[in-house]
Amino acid sequence: MQRLQTSIPLQSKFDKFYRGVKNESGEFHVTGTARPGTPGQNVLARPPSSLAAFNQIPTGISRLSTISSTSSGVVNPGFSLSGQMNINIMERPITQHGVAGLRPGTARGLSMTRQIQDKRYYIGLLQLKIRELNQEIAIIMKDIEDQTKERATYIHYDKRAKDLAMELTALQGQLADYNIIVDKMTSDVGKEIIEKETEELATKNEQNLLKIEDMFEERKKLEQKLTKIEKQLEDEKRRTDRLIDSMDSNMKEKYDELSKEKEKLQEKANALQQKLDKLYKEQGYLEEEITLSPLKQEAVKLHLKITETEEKRDKLREEEKHRVSPEEEREKLLQKIKQDNMDIAAAEAQLTEKKKQIQEIEQKLEQLETDMEDTQTEKQMKYKELRKREEIIEQFMNSFEQNKEDESKKMNRLENTIVDYLENISNMLNIDINFIGNDEMAILNNLPLFNEYEYINNDQSFEKLTKENLKLQQIFSEMETLEQRLQIELTDLNGRMGNKSSKSIILEDLESLRAKLTLKQGELIAECEQLKHQQLECEEEIKTIKFECDEIKQRLEDNDIYTQISVLENTMDNLLEEHKKIQDLIIKEKERGIFEKKPRVTSKVSTPVWAMGLEVSDRVSERARVLSNEAGPQRLAKPGLFSQRQLQLDSDNAPAQKKSPEERPSWLRGVLRAAITEGTGVNALA
């Protein structure tokens, strides 16, 4: 069996198998493989009738022919491996019943293939293709095994090449050493010089080894520092993650926005840094080119000169634009001089005024000082005395311990002297000598001193010592009282110090304070957000209420009843003002005592007002009764309607007429408003 070409894909073969090829005569036939048939048999024998895919029982196994036929000696055309043929749908045979079915045709001048191309025929073709695929797979597996063997040998050879390269480098080093020795031998260098060089090289090597060790130790230290820093960074990252997790939603959103902005800015910075690096590289490249070529250097110098000259040119042009004629310059200078003279004169005047003010203030200060000296009252003197006492007490308190020690030492010394005197006296008394009383004192005074200190005089007597002892005892008692006071103050101070230390401990605990502050801050922020939300809600409610109020006002303005009510209220106000004026006139006339003639006038003026009010009230009540009778029980049953109010007004009608004139207008206003709101209309008032 010939080996098929492996370059053509399997899918193209199946496509060709299903498409078929068209003959010149218009018949279609299915192409097969380029295999010859067997002698004495048909090209396609009956293949096995069993396959798992078709669910059939195996009846027998037949073999397809594999040997070329002797009769024909021509290869039966199979799957055309040269390429695919483009089959047009319009070239298919069309009959009256539609598209004609595919019939197996003959190849060009070749023998006939199997006429009945049923399922078994195609199964046989598939088995052929499967065999070919298995052969190709076996060939590919052999190629893979060969490649794996080659790869193993390649690894072995690679290791061998590396070992040989190491040996070569070692041999090159030895060769270099031998070359150095040959050079030394040829140059007639002495043995001593070579030994010195070797010693120097050995010392250098030792120094280099020490340096390397130091570097290694430094590297270890740096690595340890790096590990510590990395741990710290991890801890900080964890803390940041915890803080981020503990944040509110708003804070997280802000943090995300800021992180995104940071990333964007970092990207921009990186892009700008890359641009800068490129520009620096270009600058260095251009500078190198300029340094290499003298022409470019000259061009750069000329370019710099051109820029300088252009700047000078621009400056000169600006000066020419702003240049003025000499006459105008003179005028400007004269004006400047005049202005300067005026400014100088004004400044001198201000200086003189300031000097005068300073002199006046100094005089006032002198007067105040003299007044203070003259008016030093007793309070100031007492204050100064108290200050002096306080200073003395402070000095005494500062030197209290030293004074106490000194006094205690003095007391000990005096006690010792007294003991010595008493011992001397006892010794003298033991002697059998009869002295006179006055002589005993003289002897005591003339006794030799047993005291080693210098500040006690020899002429001091026993009485003086007793007096001093009493004084010192008094002082000692006073010192004890002072000591008790100081102890009390010390206890107070220790208590204060303890309180302050506790407060300082509380203040030193900054983390707890910060935590408390953060909690308070969070609570305040939450309250602020709630208040803002409430504020927005209140603002919306206010807007809605204002809108409703405006609508109501517009409705009232558009309503004719409201306008009539406003007119009636104005008339009522005017009438009330007139009524008040009339009452004032009546009161004044009564005070004058001329009220006998005036009552007629006042009655004439006042009766129309009350008549109008009573007429209006009667008309409103009548109209309300009519409406209540017409409305029936349903209208009376509703709360807040005019019928109920009118019933109340009818019940209060009699006393209402007896009310004072100041109370009647409010009653009338209530009646009018009730009538209008209940829909009585203008006709009720007419």
Short mmCIF file of C-alpha atoms in Angstrom, two decimals, residues 380-658:
data_model
loop_
_atom_site.label_atom_id
_atom_site.label_comp_id
_atom_site.label_asym_id
_atom_site.label_seq_id
_atom_site.Cartn_x
_atom_site.Cartn_y
_atom_site.Cartn_z
CA GLN A 380 -0.55 100.55 97.88
CA MET A 381 1.65 100.67 100.96
CA LYS A 382 -0.11 97.67 102.45
CA TYR A 383 0.21 95.86 99.16
CA LYS A 384 3.96 96.49 99.14
CA GLU A 385 4.27 95.30 102.72
CA LEU A 386 2.35 92.15 101.91
CA ARG A 387 4.57 91.54 98.93
CA LYS A 388 7.64 91.90 101.14
CA ARG A 389 6.17 89.49 103.68
CA GLU A 390 5.42 86.99 100.97
CA GLU A 391 8.98 87.23 99.71
CA ILE A 392 10.30 86.76 103.25
CA ILE A 393 8.04 83.74 103.77
CA GLU A 394 9.14 82.25 100.46
CA GLN A 395 12.79 82.74 101.39
CA PHE A 396 12.11 81.21 104.80
CA MET A 397 10.35 78.22 103.24
CA ASN A 398 13.21 77.71 100.82
CA SER A 399 15.80 77.84 103.62
CA PHE A 400 13.63 76.09 106.24
CA GLU A 401 15.36 72.73 106.13
CA GLN A 402 18.83 74.24 106.36
CA ASN A 403 17.81 76.49 109.26
CA LYS A 404 16.23 73.54 110.98
CA GLU A 405 19.38 71.49 110.64
CA ASP A 406 21.50 74.40 111.89
CA GLU A 407 19.24 74.96 114.90
CA SER A 408 19.17 71.27 115.72
CA LYS A 409 22.96 71.21 115.60
CA LYS A 410 23.12 74.24 117.88
CA MET A 411 20.71 72.56 120.31
CA ASN A 412 22.84 69.45 120.38
CA ARG A 413 25.92 71.52 121.03
CA LEU A 414 24.25 73.41 123.86
CA GLU A 415 23.00 70.17 125.38
CA ASN A 416 26.50 68.80 125.29
CA THR A 417 27.88 71.94 126.94
CA ILE A 418 25.18 71.77 129.64
CA VAL A 419 26.04 68.16 130.30
CA ASP A 420 29.69 69.08 130.59
CA TYR A 421 28.91 71.89 133.01
CA LEU A 422 26.79 69.60 135.12
CA GLU A 423 29.53 67.01 135.24
CA ASN A 424 31.99 69.67 136.36
CA ILE A 425 29.55 70.83 139.02
CA SER A 426 29.06 67.30 140.28
CA ASN A 427 32.79 66.79 140.41
CA MET A 428 33.27 70.00 142.34
CA LEU A 429 30.51 69.12 144.77
CA ASN A 430 32.14 65.81 145.54
CA ILE A 431 35.21 67.69 146.77
CA ASP A 432 35.10 68.43 150.56
CA ILE A 433 35.53 72.16 150.35
CA ASN A 434 33.11 74.62 151.88
CA PHE A 435 32.65 77.57 149.58
CA ILE A 436 30.37 80.52 149.90
CA GLY A 437 27.44 80.79 147.49
CA ASN A 438 28.88 83.76 145.68
CA ASP A 439 32.21 82.01 145.36
CA GLU A 440 30.58 78.97 143.77
CA MET A 441 29.24 81.11 140.92
CA ALA A 442 32.65 82.66 140.53
CA ILE A 443 34.23 79.22 140.40
CA LEU A 444 31.70 78.12 137.83
CA ASN A 445 32.43 81.19 135.82
CA ASN A 446 36.17 80.61 136.16
CA LEU A 447 36.00 76.94 135.22
CA PRO A 448 38.00 75.93 132.18
CA LEU A 449 36.01 75.37 129.00
CA PHE A 450 35.42 71.83 127.88
CA ASN A 451 33.67 73.01 124.70
CA GLU A 452 35.53 72.80 121.48
CA TYR A 453 33.40 75.40 119.61
CA GLU A 454 34.34 79.03 119.30
CA TYR A 455 31.06 80.87 119.14
CA ILE A 456 30.33 80.47 122.95
CA ASN A 457 32.02 83.12 125.12
CA ASN A 458 33.92 82.24 128.28
CA ASP A 459 32.08 84.93 130.27
CA GLN A 460 28.63 83.38 129.78
CA SER A 461 27.01 82.32 133.03
CA PHE A 462 24.65 79.50 133.80
CA GLU A 463 21.66 81.87 133.96
CA LYS A 464 22.28 83.15 130.46
CA LEU A 465 22.51 79.61 129.25
CA THR A 466 19.21 78.72 130.88
CA LYS A 467 17.58 81.78 129.30
CA GLU A 468 18.95 80.84 125.93
CA ASN A 469 17.75 77.29 126.46
CA LEU A 470 14.24 78.56 127.16
CA LYS A 471 14.33 80.76 124.08
CA LEU A 472 15.57 77.90 121.98
CA GLN A 473 12.86 75.63 123.35
CA GLN A 474 10.24 78.20 122.35
CA ILE A 475 11.78 78.46 118.91
CA PHE A 476 11.86 74.69 118.71
CA SER A 477 8.15 74.47 119.55
CA GLU A 478 7.38 77.05 116.89
CA MET A 479 9.50 75.09 114.43
CA GLU A 480 7.56 71.94 115.27
CA THR A 481 4.27 73.71 114.54
CA LEU A 482 5.71 74.94 111.26
CA GLU A 483 6.89 71.43 110.50
CA GLN A 484 3.36 70.10 111.08
CA ARG A 485 1.93 72.73 108.75
CA LEU A 486 4.51 71.87 106.13
CA GLN A 487 3.69 68.18 106.46
CA ILE A 488 0.00 68.98 105.90
CA GLU A 489 0.92 71.05 102.86
CA LEU A 490 3.14 68.21 101.62
CA THR A 491 0.25 65.75 101.92
CA ASP A 492 -1.97 68.16 99.98
CA LEU A 493 0.72 68.60 97.36
CA ASN A 494 1.20 64.84 97.11
CA GLY A 495 -2.54 64.43 96.59
CA ARG A 496 -2.52 67.08 93.89
CA MET A 497 0.50 65.45 92.27
CA GLY A 498 -1.31 62.10 92.32
CA ASN A 499 -4.36 63.65 90.67
CA LYS A 500 -2.17 65.32 88.08
CA SER A 501 -0.26 62.09 87.46
CA SER A 502 -3.55 60.23 86.96
CA LYS A 503 -4.64 62.96 84.57
CA SER A 504 -1.28 62.76 82.78
CA ILE A 505 -1.67 58.97 82.51
CA ILE A 506 -5.09 59.52 80.97
CA LEU A 507 -3.62 62.09 78.60
CA GLU A 508 -0.68 59.84 77.73
CA ASP A 509 -3.08 57.13 76.59
CA LEU A 510 -3.46 58.79 73.22
CA GLU A 511 -4.77 55.71 71.45
CA SER A 512 -7.82 55.43 73.71
CA LEU A 513 -8.41 59.18 73.42
CA ARG A 514 -8.11 58.93 69.65
CA ALA A 515 -10.50 55.99 69.63
CA LYS A 516 -12.98 57.98 71.74
CA LEU A 517 -12.54 60.97 69.49
CA THR A 518 -13.05 58.82 66.39
CA LEU A 519 -16.22 57.36 67.93
CA LYS A 520 -17.47 60.83 68.81
CA GLN A 521 -16.54 62.05 65.36
CA GLY A 522 -18.41 59.15 63.76
CA GLU A 523 -21.46 59.83 65.93
CA LEU A 524 -21.34 63.53 65.11
CA ILE A 525 -20.92 62.77 61.40
CA ALA A 526 -23.92 60.42 61.55
CA GLU A 527 -25.95 63.07 63.39
CA CYS A 528 -24.84 65.66 60.84
CA GLU A 529 -25.92 63.40 57.98
CA GLN A 530 -29.27 62.75 59.70
CA LEU A 531 -29.77 66.47 60.25
CA LYS A 532 -28.85 67.17 56.63
CA HIS A 533 -31.35 64.54 55.53
CA GLN A 534 -33.97 66.06 57.84
CA GLN A 535 -33.07 69.51 56.55
CA LEU A 536 -33.59 68.38 52.98
CA GLU A 537 -36.91 66.79 53.92
CA CYS A 538 -37.96 69.96 55.78
CA GLU A 539 -36.93 72.11 52.83
CA GLU A 540 -38.97 69.92 50.51
CA GLU A 541 -41.94 70.12 52.89
CA ILE A 542 -41.54 73.90 53.13
CA LYS A 543 -41.43 74.12 49.35
CA THR A 544 -44.58 72.04 49.04
CA ILE A 545 -46.30 74.09 51.76
CA LYS A 546 -45.24 77.35 50.09
CA PHE A 547 -46.48 76.06 46.77
CA GLU A 548 -49.81 75.10 48.34
CA CYS A 549 -49.98 78.46 50.12
CA ASP A 550 -49.31 80.29 46.86
CA GLU A 551 -51.99 78.23 45.13
CA ILE A 552 -54.44 79.01 47.95
CA LYS A 553 -53.57 82.71 47.74
CA GLN A 554 -54.10 82.68 43.99
CA ARG A 555 -57.43 80.92 44.46
CA LEU A 556 -58.44 83.46 47.09
CA GLU A 557 -57.38 86.34 44.87
CA ASP A 558 -59.32 84.83 41.98
CA ASN A 559 -62.36 84.21 44.19
CA ASP A 560 -64.94 87.00 44.10
CA ILE A 561 -66.25 86.15 47.56
CA TYR A 562 -62.81 86.74 49.09
CA THR A 563 -62.55 90.14 47.41
CA GLN A 564 -66.00 91.04 48.71
CA ILE A 565 -65.00 89.86 52.20
CA SER A 566 -61.87 92.02 52.06
CA VAL A 567 -63.96 95.01 50.98
CA LEU A 568 -66.44 94.39 53.79
CA GLU A 569 -63.63 94.03 56.31
CA ASN A 570 -62.18 97.33 55.17
CA THR A 571 -65.58 98.95 55.57
CA MET A 572 -65.93 97.39 59.01
CA ASP A 573 -62.50 98.74 60.00
CA ASN A 574 -63.45 102.19 58.80
CA LEU A 575 -66.72 102.02 60.71
CA LEU A 576 -64.91 100.90 63.84
CA GLU A 577 -62.49 103.78 63.55
CA GLU A 578 -65.39 106.20 63.17
CA HIS A 579 -67.10 104.59 66.16
CA LYS A 580 -63.99 104.99 68.27
CA LYS A 581 -63.66 108.61 67.23
CA ILE A 582 -67.30 109.22 68.19
CA GLN A 583 -66.76 107.57 71.56
CA ASP A 584 -63.71 109.75 72.15
CA LEU A 585 -65.75 112.83 71.31
CA ILE A 586 -68.49 111.72 73.72
CA ILE A 587 -65.98 111.19 76.50
CA LYS A 588 -64.39 114.60 75.90
CA GLU A 589 -67.76 116.34 75.89
CA LYS A 590 -68.75 114.59 79.09
CA GLU A 591 -65.54 115.77 80.69
CA ARG A 592 -66.26 119.34 79.64
CA GLY A 593 -69.75 119.11 81.11
CA ILE A 594 -71.52 119.96 77.84
CA PHE A 595 -73.02 116.51 77.34
CA GLU A 596 -76.64 117.77 77.74
CA LYS A 597 -76.75 119.31 74.27
CA LYS A 598 -74.51 116.79 72.45
CA PRO A 599 -76.40 113.49 72.97
CA ARG A 600 -78.65 114.23 70.03
CA VAL A 601 -75.71 114.69 67.69
CA THR A 602 -73.99 111.56 68.90
CA SER A 603 -77.17 109.53 68.62
CA LYS A 604 -77.64 110.76 65.10
CA VAL A 605 -74.14 109.75 64.14
CA SER A 606 -74.00 106.48 66.04
CA THR A 607 -77.40 105.08 65.12
CA PRO A 608 -76.58 104.49 61.45
CA VAL A 609 -73.53 102.42 62.34
CA TRP A 610 -75.40 100.14 64.72
CA ALA A 611 -78.35 100.04 62.40
CA MET A 612 -76.16 98.85 59.55
CA GLY A 613 -74.58 96.16 61.72
CA LEU A 614 -77.92 94.91 63.00
CA GLU A 615 -79.42 94.89 59.51
CA VAL A 616 -76.48 92.87 58.19
CA SER A 617 -76.74 90.38 61.05
CA ASP A 618 -80.50 89.99 60.60
CA ARG A 619 -80.16 89.40 56.88
CA VAL A 620 -77.40 86.83 57.39
CA SER A 621 -79.41 84.96 60.02
CA GLU A 622 -82.51 84.91 57.81
CA ARG A 623 -80.53 83.64 54.84
CA ALA A 624 -78.94 80.94 56.99
CA ARG A 625 -82.32 79.75 58.25
CA VAL A 626 -83.64 79.51 54.72
CA LEU A 627 -80.62 77.51 53.62
CA SER A 628 -80.86 75.20 56.61
CA ASN A 629 -84.52 74.51 55.89
CA GLU A 630 -83.72 73.80 52.22
CA ALA A 631 -80.71 71.58 53.01
CA GLY A 632 -82.56 69.23 55.32
CA PRO A 633 -81.14 66.85 57.93
CA GLN A 634 -78.12 65.80 55.84
CA ARG A 635 -76.71 69.32 55.85
CA LEU A 636 -77.37 69.73 59.53
CA ALA A 637 -75.69 66.39 60.27
CA LYS A 638 -72.38 67.50 58.74
CA PRO A 639 -69.95 68.95 61.25
CA GLY A 640 -68.64 72.45 60.75
CA LEU A 641 -71.49 73.65 58.49
CA PHE A 642 -73.29 76.96 58.71
CA SER A 643 -76.50 75.43 60.09
CA GLN A 644 -74.85 74.41 63.35
CA ARG A 645 -73.11 77.76 63.66
CA GLN A 646 -76.37 79.56 62.95
CA LEU A 647 -78.11 77.58 65.68
CA GLN A 648 -75.42 78.68 68.10
CA LEU A 649 -75.75 82.25 66.88
CA ASP A 650 -79.55 82.12 67.27
CA SER A 651 -79.12 80.90 70.81
CA ASP A 652 -76.67 83.75 71.50
CA ASN A 653 -78.66 86.37 69.59
CA ALA A 654 -80.33 88.08 72.52
CA PRO A 655 -77.22 88.55 74.67
CA ALA A 656 -75.19 89.55 71.60
CA GLN A 657 -77.27 92.71 71.27
CA LYS A 658 -76.53 93.58 74.86
#
